[in-house]
Amino acid sequence: MPPARTKKNKTPEPAATAAAEPALPFRRNNLVDLIHEELRRRITDRVLVADQRLVIDQLAAEFGTSLIPVREAMARLHAERLLAHEANKGYRVAPGPGADEMRNLFEARVVIEVGALRHGFARIDQTTIDELHLVNRLIAKGRYGVQFKDFKAFIDLNARFHGIIVGLTANPFIIESYERLAYHQRISQTLTGQGPSNIDKIVADHDAVIAALRKRDREGAMAALSHHIEYGLEDALARAQETAAQIAAKKREPRAALDKGRPAL
C-alpha cells in the first residue's frame, strides 16, 4: 500500500472582513437583503478594497448564517457589477468605475431613459407627475454625508425618480435593460469621501423635466432629461478621477511609512 499523502496547508487569503468591523446580529427576516446591503456598504466605503477576495465560509460564520443567503447576496452584487467572479477562484471586489465605463453607462442611460420617455409618454398622468414631484422634494430636503449610510437615501430616491420614467414604457425588457446597467450601484462608489455635493443642480434638472411633463411637452421633457444625464456625466467623470486619486494616495501610505522608518544611508 502506498504511503498516505500529507496535505500541504495553503496560506489563507485575507478575510473579506476588516478588523475594525463589529460583529453583526443577522437574525432577522430576509437575510439575503441584509447581507447584500452590508456587503454593498463595505464595498462602497472601501472597507473591502478592489480585488480583495470574499470567502463565503468566512462571511457566513461572521453573519451567523448558512452559506445559501451569502451566496445569493454575492450573486446579486455580481449582477450589480460590484463583485467580479472567476471560475474556480470565486468572488473578488470589482474596481470602481473608470472614465470609459462612465461614458458607456451615461450613453446607455440616454438611449434607454430618453427612449423610454418618448415611448411611454402617453402613459403620463397627474399621479405620475405628483409622484415625481414628491420624490424630488424628498431629494431636496435630504442631508447627505460622505459615507454610504449617509448618502444611501439620495441614491435610492434618485434611482426611484429615474425608475418611474423608465417604468412608463410598461415594457419588462426595457425595464430589465435599465436595471442591468446597475448605474446607481456603480455611481455610489464615486461618492464615498465626497458625498453628492450637487444636489441643487440635480433637483433643478428634475424640476425642469417635471415642468415639461406638466405641460405635456414631450420634446421639452426629453430635452431636459437628456441635458440632465449629460451634465451628470461631466460630474461623474470628475468624481471618478478624484476617487482614483484618493485610492492611489491610500496605497502610497504604507510605502511612505516604511520609507520614513528606514535609516538614512
Short mmCIF file of C-alpha atoms in Angstrom, two decimals:
data_model
loop_
_atom_site.label_atom_id
_atom_site.label_comp_id
_atom_site.label_asym_id
_atom_site.label_seq_id
_atom_site.Cartn_x
_atom_site.Cartn_y
_atom_site.Cartn_z
CA MET A 1 0.00 0.00 0.00
CA PRO A 2 1.48 3.41 -0.96
CA PRO A 3 2.21 5.77 1.90
CA ALA A 4 -0.54 8.25 2.73
CA ARG A 5 -0.10 11.68 1.24
CA THR A 6 0.27 14.60 3.57
CA LYS A 7 -1.76 17.63 2.68
CA LYS A 8 0.05 20.93 2.41
CA ASN A 9 -1.66 23.71 4.21
CA LYS A 10 -2.31 26.64 1.89
CA THR A 11 -1.82 30.11 3.23
CA PRO A 12 -5.34 31.51 3.59
CA GLU A 13 -6.16 34.69 1.76
CA PRO A 14 -7.24 37.73 3.79
CA ALA A 15 -10.79 37.51 5.03
CA ALA A 16 -13.42 39.74 3.49
CA THR A 17 -13.97 41.49 6.81
CA ALA A 18 -11.95 44.25 8.37
CA ALA A 19 -10.62 44.06 11.91
CA ALA A 20 -12.42 47.24 12.85
CA GLU A 21 -15.80 45.97 11.62
CA PRO A 22 -18.10 44.98 14.52
CA ALA A 23 -19.91 41.66 14.58
CA LEU A 24 -23.40 41.94 13.13
CA PRO A 25 -26.58 40.39 14.53
CA PHE A 26 -28.03 38.97 11.30
CA ARG A 27 -31.00 37.22 12.87
CA ARG A 28 -33.94 39.00 11.24
CA ASN A 29 -36.04 38.18 8.22
CA ASN A 30 -34.74 38.34 4.66
CA LEU A 31 -31.10 37.59 5.37
CA VAL A 32 -30.16 37.92 1.71
CA ASP A 33 -31.21 41.60 1.64
CA LEU A 34 -29.41 42.35 4.90
CA ILE A 35 -26.17 40.65 3.86
CA HIS A 36 -26.34 42.24 0.41
CA GLU A 37 -26.78 45.70 1.94
CA GLU A 38 -23.94 45.25 4.42
CA LEU A 39 -21.50 43.99 1.78
CA ARG A 40 -22.56 46.77 -0.55
CA ARG A 41 -21.79 49.27 2.21
CA ARG A 42 -18.34 47.80 2.79
CA ILE A 43 -17.54 47.83 -0.92
CA THR A 44 -18.81 51.39 -1.40
CA ASP A 45 -16.96 52.69 1.67
CA ARG A 46 -13.81 50.77 0.60
CA VAL A 47 -13.71 48.69 3.75
CA LEU A 48 -13.42 45.92 1.18
CA VAL A 49 -10.90 47.05 -1.41
CA ALA A 50 -10.61 46.37 -5.13
CA ASP A 51 -9.52 42.79 -5.96
CA GLN A 52 -9.99 41.61 -2.37
CA ARG A 53 -11.30 38.06 -2.26
CA LEU A 54 -14.58 37.35 -0.49
CA VAL A 55 -14.66 33.97 1.24
CA ILE A 56 -18.21 32.67 1.54
CA ASP A 57 -17.49 30.41 4.53
CA GLN A 58 -15.89 33.23 6.50
CA LEU A 59 -18.75 35.62 5.77
CA ALA A 60 -21.35 33.01 6.72
CA ALA A 61 -19.54 32.47 10.03
CA GLU A 62 -19.37 36.21 10.68
CA PHE A 63 -23.05 36.79 9.91
CA GLY A 64 -24.14 33.62 11.73
CA THR A 65 -25.96 32.19 8.72
CA SER A 66 -25.75 29.25 6.36
CA LEU A 67 -23.86 29.56 3.07
CA ILE A 68 -27.00 29.94 0.95
CA PRO A 69 -28.00 33.56 1.81
CA VAL A 70 -24.36 34.68 1.48
CA ARG A 71 -24.11 33.08 -1.97
CA GLU A 72 -27.36 34.72 -3.06
CA ALA A 73 -26.27 38.13 -1.79
CA MET A 74 -22.93 37.82 -3.59
CA ALA A 75 -24.63 36.74 -6.81
CA ARG A 76 -26.75 39.89 -6.63
CA LEU A 77 -23.65 42.04 -6.06
CA HIS A 78 -22.06 40.37 -9.07
CA ALA A 79 -25.10 41.23 -11.18
CA GLU A 80 -24.72 44.82 -9.96
CA ARG A 81 -21.06 44.68 -11.04
CA LEU A 82 -19.79 45.40 -7.55
CA LEU A 83 -18.17 41.96 -7.48
CA ALA A 84 -16.18 40.14 -10.15
CA HIS A 85 -16.26 36.35 -10.46
CA GLU A 86 -13.79 33.88 -11.88
CA ALA A 87 -14.44 30.17 -12.31
CA ASN A 88 -12.61 28.10 -9.69
CA LYS A 89 -11.49 31.26 -7.91
CA GLY A 90 -14.70 32.79 -6.60
CA TYR A 91 -15.66 36.38 -5.98
CA ARG A 92 -13.46 39.45 -5.69
CA VAL A 93 -14.33 43.10 -5.21
CA ALA A 94 -14.61 44.84 -8.58
CA PRO A 95 -12.60 48.04 -9.07
CA GLY A 96 -14.63 51.25 -9.08
CA PRO A 97 -15.86 52.61 -12.42
CA GLY A 98 -13.29 54.38 -14.59
CA ALA A 99 -13.78 57.03 -17.26
CA ASP A 100 -14.58 54.58 -20.09
CA GLU A 101 -17.21 52.76 -18.04
CA MET A 102 -18.77 56.07 -17.01
CA ARG A 103 -19.05 57.23 -20.61
CA ASN A 104 -20.62 53.93 -21.65
CA LEU A 105 -23.03 53.99 -18.70
CA PHE A 106 -24.26 57.50 -19.44
CA GLU A 107 -24.57 56.84 -23.16
CA ALA A 108 -26.72 53.81 -22.33
CA ARG A 109 -28.77 55.93 -19.95
CA VAL A 110 -29.55 58.48 -22.67
CA VAL A 111 -30.64 55.73 -25.06
CA ILE A 112 -32.79 53.91 -22.51
CA GLU A 113 -34.21 56.74 -20.38
CA VAL A 114 -34.90 59.28 -23.11
CA GLY A 115 -36.22 56.49 -25.35
CA ALA A 116 -38.43 55.27 -22.51
CA LEU A 117 -39.84 58.77 -22.03
CA ARG A 118 -40.62 59.00 -25.75
CA HIS A 119 -42.36 55.64 -25.94
CA GLY A 120 -44.10 55.84 -22.57
CA PHE A 121 -45.21 59.46 -22.81
CA ALA A 122 -48.84 58.57 -23.47
CA ARG A 123 -48.96 56.97 -20.00
CA ILE A 124 -48.08 60.22 -18.22
CA ASP A 125 -50.87 61.23 -15.86
CA GLN A 126 -51.21 63.51 -12.85
CA THR A 127 -50.45 60.68 -10.44
CA THR A 128 -47.11 60.06 -12.15
CA ILE A 129 -46.25 63.77 -12.13
CA ASP A 130 -47.19 64.06 -8.44
CA GLU A 131 -45.00 61.07 -7.58
CA LEU A 132 -42.00 62.51 -9.45
CA HIS A 133 -42.54 65.84 -7.68
CA LEU A 134 -42.73 64.16 -4.25
CA VAL A 135 -39.56 62.14 -4.83
CA ASN A 136 -37.71 65.26 -5.97
CA ARG A 137 -38.83 67.23 -2.91
CA LEU A 138 -37.51 64.43 -0.70
CA ILE A 139 -34.17 64.60 -2.53
CA ALA A 140 -34.09 68.37 -1.95
CA LYS A 141 -34.81 68.06 1.77
CA GLY A 142 -32.16 65.40 2.39
CA ARG A 143 -28.94 66.00 4.31
CA TYR A 144 -26.20 63.79 2.91
CA GLY A 145 -22.76 62.86 4.20
CA VAL A 146 -19.67 61.26 2.72
CA GLN A 147 -20.20 57.64 3.80
CA PHE A 148 -22.62 55.15 2.24
CA LYS A 149 -25.04 55.15 5.16
CA ASP A 150 -25.22 58.95 4.91
CA PHE A 151 -25.93 59.20 1.17
CA LYS A 152 -27.82 55.94 0.55
CA ALA A 153 -31.15 57.78 0.82
CA PHE A 154 -30.11 60.02 -2.07
CA ILE A 155 -29.04 57.04 -4.20
CA ASP A 156 -32.37 55.29 -3.55
CA LEU A 157 -34.51 58.37 -4.20
CA ASN A 158 -32.63 59.27 -7.38
CA ALA A 159 -33.00 55.69 -8.60
CA ARG A 160 -36.72 55.92 -7.84
CA PHE A 161 -37.11 59.14 -9.86
CA HIS A 162 -35.45 57.73 -12.94
CA GLY A 163 -37.11 54.34 -12.47
CA ILE A 164 -40.54 55.97 -12.66
CA ILE A 165 -39.64 57.41 -16.05
CA VAL A 166 -38.33 54.11 -17.42
CA GLY A 167 -41.36 52.33 -15.98
CA LEU A 168 -43.65 54.42 -18.20
CA THR A 169 -42.90 52.01 -21.03
CA ALA A 170 -44.54 49.12 -19.15
CA ASN A 171 -42.08 47.02 -21.13
CA PRO A 172 -40.30 44.43 -18.96
CA PHE A 173 -37.40 44.10 -21.42
CA ILE A 174 -36.66 47.83 -21.35
CA ILE A 175 -37.04 47.99 -17.58
CA GLU A 176 -34.72 45.00 -17.13
CA SER A 177 -32.17 46.51 -19.51
CA TYR A 178 -32.12 49.66 -17.39
CA GLU A 179 -31.79 47.76 -14.12
CA ARG A 180 -28.94 45.66 -15.52
CA LEU A 181 -26.89 48.81 -16.08
CA ALA A 182 -26.50 48.93 -12.28
CA TYR A 183 -25.82 52.63 -12.72
CA HIS A 184 -26.94 53.66 -9.24
CA GLN A 185 -24.85 50.95 -7.58
CA ARG A 186 -21.73 51.87 -9.55
CA ILE A 187 -22.09 55.64 -9.18
CA SER A 188 -22.30 55.25 -5.40
CA GLN A 189 -18.68 54.04 -5.44
CA THR A 190 -17.59 57.52 -6.59
CA LEU A 191 -19.43 59.31 -3.76
CA THR A 192 -17.50 57.88 -0.80
CA GLY A 193 -15.39 60.56 0.81
CA GLN A 194 -17.15 63.26 -1.23
CA GLY A 195 -20.90 62.82 -0.99
CA PRO A 196 -23.45 64.15 -3.50
CA SER A 197 -22.47 67.82 -3.44
CA ASN A 198 -24.50 68.90 -6.49
CA ILE A 199 -27.98 68.36 -5.05
CA ASP A 200 -29.33 71.80 -6.04
CA LYS A 201 -28.40 71.18 -9.69
CA ILE A 202 -29.90 67.68 -9.67
CA VAL A 203 -33.17 68.93 -8.14
CA ALA A 204 -33.36 71.82 -10.63
CA ASP A 205 -32.82 69.42 -13.56
CA HIS A 206 -35.53 67.11 -12.24
CA ASP A 207 -37.87 70.09 -11.84
CA ALA A 208 -37.26 71.02 -15.50
CA VAL A 209 -38.34 67.53 -16.57
CA ILE A 210 -41.43 67.71 -14.34
CA ALA A 211 -42.36 71.17 -15.64
CA ALA A 212 -42.28 69.91 -19.23
CA LEU A 213 -44.39 66.90 -18.27
CA ARG A 214 -46.99 69.16 -16.65
CA LYS A 215 -47.29 70.97 -19.97
CA ARG A 216 -47.48 67.62 -21.78
CA ASP A 217 -44.45 68.80 -23.77
CA ARG A 218 -42.84 65.55 -24.84
CA GLU A 219 -39.93 67.05 -26.77
CA GLY A 220 -39.21 69.52 -23.97
CA ALA A 221 -39.23 66.76 -21.35
CA MET A 222 -36.91 64.60 -23.47
CA ALA A 223 -34.52 67.52 -23.99
CA ALA A 224 -34.49 68.32 -20.25
CA LEU A 225 -33.81 64.69 -19.35
CA SER A 226 -31.04 64.38 -21.93
CA HIS A 227 -29.42 67.59 -20.64
CA HIS A 228 -29.63 66.27 -17.07
CA ILE A 229 -27.90 62.99 -17.96
CA GLU A 230 -25.20 64.74 -20.00
CA TYR A 231 -24.43 67.07 -17.08
CA GLY A 232 -24.29 64.03 -14.82
CA LEU A 233 -21.54 62.52 -16.99
CA GLU A 234 -19.32 65.58 -16.54
CA ASP A 235 -19.78 65.42 -12.77
CA ALA A 236 -19.27 61.65 -12.66
CA LEU A 237 -16.02 61.83 -14.63
CA ALA A 238 -14.67 64.43 -12.20
CA ARG A 239 -15.70 62.26 -9.25
CA ALA A 240 -14.18 59.13 -10.76
CA GLN A 241 -10.89 60.98 -11.22
CA GLU A 242 -10.97 62.21 -7.61
CA THR A 243 -11.82 58.71 -6.36
CA ALA A 244 -8.89 57.21 -8.29
CA ALA A 245 -6.59 59.83 -6.75
CA GLN A 246 -7.87 59.00 -3.25
CA ILE A 247 -7.29 55.28 -3.76
CA ALA A 248 -3.80 55.86 -5.18
CA ALA A 249 -2.91 58.06 -2.20
CA LYS A 250 -4.18 55.40 0.19
CA LYS A 251 -1.99 52.79 -1.47
CA ARG A 252 1.07 55.03 -1.09
CA GLU A 253 0.58 55.49 2.66
CA PRO A 254 2.13 52.15 3.78
CA ARG A 255 5.07 52.69 1.43
CA ALA A 256 5.64 56.22 2.73
CA ALA A 257 5.53 54.96 6.34
CA LEU A 258 8.03 52.23 5.50
CA ASP A 259 10.39 54.67 3.80
CA LYS A 260 10.13 57.04 6.76
CA GLY A 261 11.25 54.31 9.13
CA ARG A 262 14.35 53.39 7.12
CA PRO A 263 17.71 54.70 8.40
CA ALA A 264 19.48 57.23 6.22
CA LEU A 265 22.36 55.78 4.21
#
